[in-house]
Structures are given as C-alpha cells and as structure tokens.
CSV table of C-alpha atoms and ligand atoms in Angstrom, one decimal:
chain,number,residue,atom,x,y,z
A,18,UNK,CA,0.0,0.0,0.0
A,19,UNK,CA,1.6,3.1,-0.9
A,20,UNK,CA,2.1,5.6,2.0
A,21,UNK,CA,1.5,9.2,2.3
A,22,UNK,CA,4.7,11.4,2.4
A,23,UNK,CA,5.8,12.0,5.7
A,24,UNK,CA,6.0,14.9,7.4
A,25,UNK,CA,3.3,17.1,6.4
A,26,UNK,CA,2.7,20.7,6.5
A,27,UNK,CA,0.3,21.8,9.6
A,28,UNK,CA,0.1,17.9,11.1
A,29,UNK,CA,1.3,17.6,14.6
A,30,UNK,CA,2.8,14.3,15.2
A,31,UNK,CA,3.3,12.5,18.4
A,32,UNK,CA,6.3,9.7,18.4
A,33,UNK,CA,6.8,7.2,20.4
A,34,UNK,CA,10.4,6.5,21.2
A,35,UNK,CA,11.9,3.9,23.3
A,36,UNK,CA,11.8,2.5,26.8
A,37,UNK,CA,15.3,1.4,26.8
A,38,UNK,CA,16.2,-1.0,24.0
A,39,UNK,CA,17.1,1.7,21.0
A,40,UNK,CA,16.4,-0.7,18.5
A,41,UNK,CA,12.7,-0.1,19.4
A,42,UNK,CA,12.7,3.0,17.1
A,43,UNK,CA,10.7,2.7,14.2
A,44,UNK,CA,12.2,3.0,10.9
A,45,UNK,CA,9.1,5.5,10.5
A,46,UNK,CA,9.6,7.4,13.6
A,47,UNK,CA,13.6,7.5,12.7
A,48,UNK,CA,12.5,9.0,9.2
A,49,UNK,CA,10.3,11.7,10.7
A,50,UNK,CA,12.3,12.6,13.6
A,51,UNK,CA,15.1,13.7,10.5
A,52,UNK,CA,12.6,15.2,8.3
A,53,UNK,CA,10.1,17.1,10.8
A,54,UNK,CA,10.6,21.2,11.4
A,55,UNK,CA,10.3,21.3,15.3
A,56,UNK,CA,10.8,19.0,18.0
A,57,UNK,CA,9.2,19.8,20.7
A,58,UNK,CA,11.0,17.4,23.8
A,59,UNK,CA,9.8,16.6,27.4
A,60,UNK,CA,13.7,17.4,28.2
A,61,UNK,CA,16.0,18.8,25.0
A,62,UNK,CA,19.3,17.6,26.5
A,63,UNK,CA,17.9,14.0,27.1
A,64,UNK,CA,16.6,13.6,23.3
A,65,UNK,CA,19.6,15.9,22.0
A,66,UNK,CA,21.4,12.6,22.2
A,67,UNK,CA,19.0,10.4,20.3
A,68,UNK,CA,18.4,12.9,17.6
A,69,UNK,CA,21.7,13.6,17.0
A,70,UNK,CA,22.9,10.1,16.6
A,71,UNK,CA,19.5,10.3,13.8
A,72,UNK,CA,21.0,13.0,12.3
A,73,UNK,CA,18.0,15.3,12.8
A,74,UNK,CA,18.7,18.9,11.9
A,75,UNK,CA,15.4,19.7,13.2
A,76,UNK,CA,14.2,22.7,15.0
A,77,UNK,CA,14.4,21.2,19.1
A,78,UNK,CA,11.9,23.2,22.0
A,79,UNK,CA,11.5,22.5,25.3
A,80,UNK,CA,7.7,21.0,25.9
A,81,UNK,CA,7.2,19.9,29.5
A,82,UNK,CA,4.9,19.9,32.6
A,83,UNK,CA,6.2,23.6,33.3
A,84,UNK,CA,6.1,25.7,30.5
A,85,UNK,CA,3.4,23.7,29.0
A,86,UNK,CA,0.3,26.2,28.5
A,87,UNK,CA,2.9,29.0,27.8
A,88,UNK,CA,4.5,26.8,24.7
A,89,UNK,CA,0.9,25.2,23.2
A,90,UNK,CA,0.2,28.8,21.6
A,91,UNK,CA,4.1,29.2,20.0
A,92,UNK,CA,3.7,25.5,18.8
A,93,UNK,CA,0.0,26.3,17.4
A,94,UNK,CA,1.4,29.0,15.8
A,95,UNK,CA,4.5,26.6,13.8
A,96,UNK,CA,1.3,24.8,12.9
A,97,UNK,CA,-0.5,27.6,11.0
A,98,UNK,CA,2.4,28.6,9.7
A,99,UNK,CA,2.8,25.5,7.5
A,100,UNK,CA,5.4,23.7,9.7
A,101,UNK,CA,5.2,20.2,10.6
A,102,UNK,CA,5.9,19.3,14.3
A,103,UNK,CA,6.8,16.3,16.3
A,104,UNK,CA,6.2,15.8,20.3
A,105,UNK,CA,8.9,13.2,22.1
A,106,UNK,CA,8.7,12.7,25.6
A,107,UNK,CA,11.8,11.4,27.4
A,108,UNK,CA,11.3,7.6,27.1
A,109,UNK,CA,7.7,5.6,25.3
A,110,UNK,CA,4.6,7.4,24.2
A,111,UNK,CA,4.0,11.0,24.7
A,112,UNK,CA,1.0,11.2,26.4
A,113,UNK,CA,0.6,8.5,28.5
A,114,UNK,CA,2.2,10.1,32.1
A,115,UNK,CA,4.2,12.4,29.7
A,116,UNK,CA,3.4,15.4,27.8
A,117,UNK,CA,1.6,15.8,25.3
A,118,UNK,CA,-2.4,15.4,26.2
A,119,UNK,CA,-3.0,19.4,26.5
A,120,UNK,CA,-1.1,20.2,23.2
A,121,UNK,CA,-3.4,17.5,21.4
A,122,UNK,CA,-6.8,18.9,23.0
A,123,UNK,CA,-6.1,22.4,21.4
A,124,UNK,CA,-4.2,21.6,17.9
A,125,UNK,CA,-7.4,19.7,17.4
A,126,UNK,CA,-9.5,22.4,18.7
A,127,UNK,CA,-7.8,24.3,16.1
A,128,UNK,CA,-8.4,22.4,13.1
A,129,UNK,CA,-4.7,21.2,12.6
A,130,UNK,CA,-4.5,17.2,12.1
A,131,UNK,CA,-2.7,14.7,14.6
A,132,UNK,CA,-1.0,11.7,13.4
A,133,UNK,CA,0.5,9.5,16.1
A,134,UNK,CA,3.5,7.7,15.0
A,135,UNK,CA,3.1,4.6,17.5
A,136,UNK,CA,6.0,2.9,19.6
A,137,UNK,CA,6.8,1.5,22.7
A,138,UNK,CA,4.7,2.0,25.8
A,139,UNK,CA,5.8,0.6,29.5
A,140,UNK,CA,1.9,-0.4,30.3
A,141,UNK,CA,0.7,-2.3,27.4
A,142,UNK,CA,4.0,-3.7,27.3
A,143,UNK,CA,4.5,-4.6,31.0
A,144,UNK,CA,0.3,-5.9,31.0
A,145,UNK,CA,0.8,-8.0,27.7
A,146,UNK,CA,3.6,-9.9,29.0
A,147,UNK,CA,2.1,-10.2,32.8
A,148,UNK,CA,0.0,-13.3,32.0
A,149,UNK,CA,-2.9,-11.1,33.7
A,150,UNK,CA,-6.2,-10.5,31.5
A,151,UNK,CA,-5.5,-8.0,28.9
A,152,UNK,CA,-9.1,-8.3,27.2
A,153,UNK,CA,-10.0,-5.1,29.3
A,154,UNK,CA,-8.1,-3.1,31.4
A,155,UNK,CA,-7.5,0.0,33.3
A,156,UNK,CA,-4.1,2.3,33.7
A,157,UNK,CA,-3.7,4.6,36.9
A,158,UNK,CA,-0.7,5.7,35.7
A,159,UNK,CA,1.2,7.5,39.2
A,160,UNK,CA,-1.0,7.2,42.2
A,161,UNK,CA,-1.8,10.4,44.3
A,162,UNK,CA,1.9,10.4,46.5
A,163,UNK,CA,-0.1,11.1,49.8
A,164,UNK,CA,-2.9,11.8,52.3
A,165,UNK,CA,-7.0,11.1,51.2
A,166,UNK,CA,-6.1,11.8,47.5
A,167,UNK,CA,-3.5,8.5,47.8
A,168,UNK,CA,-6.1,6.6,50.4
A,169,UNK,CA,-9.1,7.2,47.9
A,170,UNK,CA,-7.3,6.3,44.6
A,171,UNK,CA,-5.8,3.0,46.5
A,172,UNK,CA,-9.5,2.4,47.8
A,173,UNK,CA,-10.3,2.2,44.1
A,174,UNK,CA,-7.7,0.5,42.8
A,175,UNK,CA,-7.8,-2.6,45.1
A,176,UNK,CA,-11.5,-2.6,44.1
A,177,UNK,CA,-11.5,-2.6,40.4
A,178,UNK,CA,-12.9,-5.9,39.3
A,179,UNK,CA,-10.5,-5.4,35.6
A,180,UNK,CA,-6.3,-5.9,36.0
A,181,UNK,CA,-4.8,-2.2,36.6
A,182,UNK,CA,-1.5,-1.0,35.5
A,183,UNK,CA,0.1,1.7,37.6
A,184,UNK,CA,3.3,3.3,37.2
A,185,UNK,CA,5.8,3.9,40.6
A,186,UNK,CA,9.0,5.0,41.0
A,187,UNK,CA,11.9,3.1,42.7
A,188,UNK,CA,11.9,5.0,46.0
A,189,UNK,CA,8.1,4.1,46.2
A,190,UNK,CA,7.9,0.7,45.5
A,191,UNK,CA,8.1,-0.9,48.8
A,192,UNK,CA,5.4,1.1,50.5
A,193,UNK,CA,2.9,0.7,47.6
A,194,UNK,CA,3.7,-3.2,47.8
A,195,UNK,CA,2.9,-2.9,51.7
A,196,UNK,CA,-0.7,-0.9,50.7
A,197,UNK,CA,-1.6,-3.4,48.5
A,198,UNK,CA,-0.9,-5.7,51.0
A,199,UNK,CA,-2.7,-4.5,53.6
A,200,UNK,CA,-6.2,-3.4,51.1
A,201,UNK,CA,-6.1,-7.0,49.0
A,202,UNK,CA,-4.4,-9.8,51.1
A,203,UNK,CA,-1.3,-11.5,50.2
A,204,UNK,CA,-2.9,-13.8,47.1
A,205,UNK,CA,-4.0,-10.8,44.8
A,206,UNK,CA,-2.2,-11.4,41.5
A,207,UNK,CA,0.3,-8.6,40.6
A,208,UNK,CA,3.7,-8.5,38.6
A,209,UNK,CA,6.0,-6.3,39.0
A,210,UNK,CA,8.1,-4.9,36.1
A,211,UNK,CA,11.4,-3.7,36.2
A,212,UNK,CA,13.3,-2.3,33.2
A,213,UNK,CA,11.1,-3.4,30.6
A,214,UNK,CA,13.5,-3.6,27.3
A,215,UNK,CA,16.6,-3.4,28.9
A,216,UNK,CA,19.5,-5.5,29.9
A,217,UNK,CA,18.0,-6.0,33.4
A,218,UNK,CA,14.4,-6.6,32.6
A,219,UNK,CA,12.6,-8.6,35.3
A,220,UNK,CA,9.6,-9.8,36.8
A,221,UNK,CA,8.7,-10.1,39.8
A,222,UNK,CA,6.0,-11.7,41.2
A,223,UNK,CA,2.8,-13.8,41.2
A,224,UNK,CA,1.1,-12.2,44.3
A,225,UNK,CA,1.1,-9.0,46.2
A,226,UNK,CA,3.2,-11.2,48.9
A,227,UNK,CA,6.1,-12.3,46.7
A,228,UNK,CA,6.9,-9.0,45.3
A,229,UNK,CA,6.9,-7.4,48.9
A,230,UNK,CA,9.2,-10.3,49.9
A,231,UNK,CA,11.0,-9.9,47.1
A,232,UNK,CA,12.1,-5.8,47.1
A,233,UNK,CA,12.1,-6.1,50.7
A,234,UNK,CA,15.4,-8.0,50.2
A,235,UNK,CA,16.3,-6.2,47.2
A,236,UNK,CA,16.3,-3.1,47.6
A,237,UNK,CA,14.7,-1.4,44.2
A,238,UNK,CA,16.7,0.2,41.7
A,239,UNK,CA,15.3,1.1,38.0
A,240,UNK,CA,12.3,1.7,36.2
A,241,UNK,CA,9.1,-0.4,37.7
A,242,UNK,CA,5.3,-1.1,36.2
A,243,UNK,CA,2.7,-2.7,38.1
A,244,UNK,CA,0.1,-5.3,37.0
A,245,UNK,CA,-2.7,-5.7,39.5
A,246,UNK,CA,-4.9,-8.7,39.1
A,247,UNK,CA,-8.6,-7.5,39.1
A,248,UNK,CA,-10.8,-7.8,42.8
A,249,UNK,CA,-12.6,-10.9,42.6
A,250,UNK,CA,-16.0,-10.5,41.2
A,251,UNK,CA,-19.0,-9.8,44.1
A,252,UNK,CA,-20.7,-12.6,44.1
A,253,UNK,CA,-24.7,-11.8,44.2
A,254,UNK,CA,-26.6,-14.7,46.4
A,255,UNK,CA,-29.1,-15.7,43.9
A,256,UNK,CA,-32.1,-17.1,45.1
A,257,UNK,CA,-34.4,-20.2,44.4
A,258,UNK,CA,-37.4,-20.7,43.1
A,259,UNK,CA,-38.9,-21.8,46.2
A,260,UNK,CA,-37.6,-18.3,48.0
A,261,UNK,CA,-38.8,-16.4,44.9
A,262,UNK,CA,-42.4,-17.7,45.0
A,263,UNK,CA,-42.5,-16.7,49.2
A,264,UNK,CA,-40.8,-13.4,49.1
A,265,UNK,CA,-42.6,-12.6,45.7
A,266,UNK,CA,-46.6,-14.1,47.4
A,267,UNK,CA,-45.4,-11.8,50.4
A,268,UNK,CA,-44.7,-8.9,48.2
A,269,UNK,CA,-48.1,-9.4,46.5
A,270,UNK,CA,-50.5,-9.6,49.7
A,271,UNK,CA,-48.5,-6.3,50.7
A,272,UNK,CA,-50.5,-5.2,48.0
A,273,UNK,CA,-48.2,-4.4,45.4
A,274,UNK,CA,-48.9,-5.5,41.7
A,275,UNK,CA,-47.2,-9.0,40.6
A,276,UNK,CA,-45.2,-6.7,38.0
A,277,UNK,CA,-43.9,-4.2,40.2
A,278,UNK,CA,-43.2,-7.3,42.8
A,279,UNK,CA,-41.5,-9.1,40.1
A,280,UNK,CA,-39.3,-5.6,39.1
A,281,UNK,CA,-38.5,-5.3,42.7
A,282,UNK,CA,-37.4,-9.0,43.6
A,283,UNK,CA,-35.4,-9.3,40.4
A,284,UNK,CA,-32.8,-6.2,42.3
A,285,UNK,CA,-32.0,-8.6,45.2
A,286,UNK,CA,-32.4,-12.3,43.9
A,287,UNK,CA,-30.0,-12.3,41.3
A,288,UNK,CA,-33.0,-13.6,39.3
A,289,UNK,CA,-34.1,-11.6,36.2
A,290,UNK,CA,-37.1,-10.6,35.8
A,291,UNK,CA,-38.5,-12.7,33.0
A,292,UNK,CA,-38.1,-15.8,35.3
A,293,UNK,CA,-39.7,-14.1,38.4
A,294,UNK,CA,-42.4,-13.7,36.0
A,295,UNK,CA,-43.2,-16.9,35.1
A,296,UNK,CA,-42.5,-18.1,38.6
A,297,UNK,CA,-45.7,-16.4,39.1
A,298,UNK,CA,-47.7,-17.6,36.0
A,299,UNK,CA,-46.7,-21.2,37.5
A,300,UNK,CA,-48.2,-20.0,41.0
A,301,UNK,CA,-51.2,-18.7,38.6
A,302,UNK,CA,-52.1,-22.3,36.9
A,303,UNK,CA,-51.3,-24.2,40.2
A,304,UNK,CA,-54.1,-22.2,42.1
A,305,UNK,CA,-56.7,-22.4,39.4
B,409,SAM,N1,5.2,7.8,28.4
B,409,SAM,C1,5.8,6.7,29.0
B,409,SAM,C2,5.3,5.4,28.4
B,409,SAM,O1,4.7,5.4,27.4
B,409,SAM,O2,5.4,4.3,29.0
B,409,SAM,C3,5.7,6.7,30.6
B,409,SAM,C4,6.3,7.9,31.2
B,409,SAM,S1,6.2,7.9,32.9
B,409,SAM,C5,6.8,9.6,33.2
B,409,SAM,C6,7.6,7.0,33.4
B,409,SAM,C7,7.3,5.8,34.2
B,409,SAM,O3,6.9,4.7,33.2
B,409,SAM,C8,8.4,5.2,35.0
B,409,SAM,O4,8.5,5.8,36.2
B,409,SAM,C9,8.0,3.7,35.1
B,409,SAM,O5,7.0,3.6,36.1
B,409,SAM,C10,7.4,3.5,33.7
B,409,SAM,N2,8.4,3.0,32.8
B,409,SAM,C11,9.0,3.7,31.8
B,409,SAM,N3,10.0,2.9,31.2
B,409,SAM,C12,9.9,1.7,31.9
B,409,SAM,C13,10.7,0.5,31.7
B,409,SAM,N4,11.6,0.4,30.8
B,409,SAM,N5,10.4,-0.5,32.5
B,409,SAM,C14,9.4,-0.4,33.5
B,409,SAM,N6,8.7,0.7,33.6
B,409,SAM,C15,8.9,1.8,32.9
C-alpha cells in the first residue's frame, strides 16, 4: 500500500520513542524525527542525544509539565504557519504520564491534524507480558503520593474488578507493595516490572506477597510497572425458586402489583425478571 509522504505541513505528530532498547525506534519514527521542522522534547538535553545520533537537523523546543500552557500557543502558531511538528517525551509514548495530552486537545481544537506515529509503551508492554487479563483493562498511571487523594485512589484500585496498571518509581515501591498488601491480602495477582527492554528486565511476582518479599530484600533500583490482578468478582446470592415464590406471594399480599413485585425481587435475587415472572404464572395455573 503506498504511503503518504511524511512529514506534512500543519500535522502535529506524536512519536513514540523507546523504553530502553534503542532498536525499538521505528524506521518511520527514525525517518520523521530527521525530516520534521520542530521538535518539541519533554527534556532537549535527554533527546539531543538520540536525535543527533539520527541525524535530525530539526528545530528542538522545550515541551514539558512547566512551561506547558505558555509553549501550546508558540507550537500552534508553527502549525498555522505551514510547519510540521513532532512531540517526544523522554522515554515511550508522549501522552501517556508524559506530555503531550493538552497540546493535542487544542491543535485539534484548532483544526490542525494529529498523526500519532506509535512505539513502545511501559503499560501495554508490562500488561501483555504479565499473563494477567489484557481483554479489558485499566491504567492509573502514578497514584496520588499522599494523604485522602492516595487513600481514595488505593481504595479504588484494590476494588476494580478489571487488571490495573500503575506506574511507581523506585523509592516508592516498597510502600505501595505494603498498601496493597494491607487493602487486598497476600494472594492478589500482581507482577512487578522492572526495566522493561533493557538488559536487566525482570519480573517479579505472582502475588502481592512475593513481590513485597521480594524488594524487601532487594532493595529497588530502575524503572518499575505494576500489574494488578482484578478484585474478585461480588458474588450476588441468587435465590431459588422456592424463596422467589415466598418473598414474591409476600410482596403481592402487601399489596403491590405482581409486575412491580416481580421488578422489585429481580434487584436482590440475582433472578431476572422474566423468570420471576413466570415463577408467578406457575403459582397462577397451580391455584386455578
Ligand atoms: N510515556 C511513558 C510510556 O509510554 O510508558 C511513561 C512515562 S512515565 C513519566 C515514566 C514511568 O513509566 C516510569 O516511572 C515507570 O513507572 C514506567 N516505565 C518507563 N519505562 C519503563 C521501563 N523500561 N520498565 C518499566 N517501567 C517503565
């Protein structure tokens, strides 16, 4: 399939760039990186080293969580100006816990196309190699770092029934682990990830309990991605037919009409409401 030329005037691009193994680049990403006007980079002296071994001659701007809302206008303005632009953060996808998010919202706002140029990203990479569900999932990204903010966002976590992916730094590590342990037990599923792409890449795991064992005695050092196992499902007691037919008889000689008893019952017997019904047609042809 042919391709359209790449970079093009007005797009905004966001590229993913590696994790740690440099190989990761794409040989698309390489090629715009060189060809693209502006750079803007979550940290210039960080990427100057990558695009210079690319031989980008590029334009290079600071872009990061400081100076972002006073850079979107300047890089808006490259945009109408016929310029092509690329965002990098410092390592995987801009966007995800990186720059990149605000500037999209208003280049779009404006009219000017986005392409993302797709690479490596530590949670879909850490959650596809966990052996956790991947079918749905959720990404917390950096948990609140203290007080009801943390306690809420935990309280959520430890309860969401889908595997979660959360981001922590090194110094961290331990005292999440301990958290967990003390909201989900030692059994909850979890693997740790530790320097996903890289020479040292490692994980630790199955349970909440081994990793804490684990960093305990090893003190962490690197880059680390979680993968929570999802909270057991609740459980809803479902009821049988013999408790449907008293609770939904009582219902009825409280006066209320077999539908409505049958729309009420199905909320707390785990029954639907089709079968409540026909519970009471049965109860119907018995008595005539
Ligand atoms: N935008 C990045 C991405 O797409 O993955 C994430 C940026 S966020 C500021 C950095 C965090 O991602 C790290 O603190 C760590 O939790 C996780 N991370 C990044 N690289 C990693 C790696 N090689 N191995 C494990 N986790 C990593």
């Amino acid at each position: 399939m042919k391709q359209r030329a790449e970079p093009e005037a007005g797009v905004l691009y966001l590229v993913g760039t590696p994790i740690g193994h440099l190989g990761d680049l794409s040989p698309r990403a390489r090629a715009l990186l060189v060809a693209v006007d502006t750079i803007a980079c979550e940290d210039t002296r960080h990427s100057g080293q990558l695009l210079t071994a690319l031989g980008s001659k590029a334009r290079r701007c600071s872009f990061h969580q400081h100076n972002t809302y006073g850079r979107i206008p300047q890089l808006l303005n490259e945009l109408s100006s016929g310029h092509s632009v690329a965002v990098i953060s410092d390592a995987g996808l801009p966007g995800i816990s990186d720059p990149g998010e605000e500037l999209v919202a208003a280049a779009r706002q404006a009219g000017h196309a986005v392409i993302c140029i797709p690479g490596p990203c530590a949670a879909t990479t850490a959650l596809v190699s966990s052996g956790l569900p991947s079918g749905r999932f959720c990404f917390e990204g950096f948990l609140p770092t203290k007080g009801r903010e943390r306690r809420e966002s935990l309280a959520a976590v430890v309860a969401e029934e889908r595997t979660t992916v959360l981001y922590e730094a090194p110094h961290r590590l331990v005292k999440l682990l301990e958290e967990l342990q003390e909201l989900c037990g030692d059994q909850r599923a979890l693997q740790v990830t530790r320097e996903l792409t890289k020479r040292h890449e490692q994980q630790v795991g199955p349970t909440v309990i081994a990793a804490l064992e684990h960093f305990k005695e090893h003190p962490p050092q690197g880059e680390f991605t979680l993968v929570l196992g999802g909270a057991p499902q609740q459980e809803q007691a479902t009821m049988n037919d013999d408790q449907c037919r008293q609770q939904l008889t009582a219902l009825i000689k409280q006066g209320m009409k077999p539908s409505d008893a049958a729309k009420d019952l199905s909320r707390s017997a785990g029954r639907s409401r089709r079968e409540l019904y026909a519970l009471l047609h049965e109860n119907q042809k018995q008595a005539d």
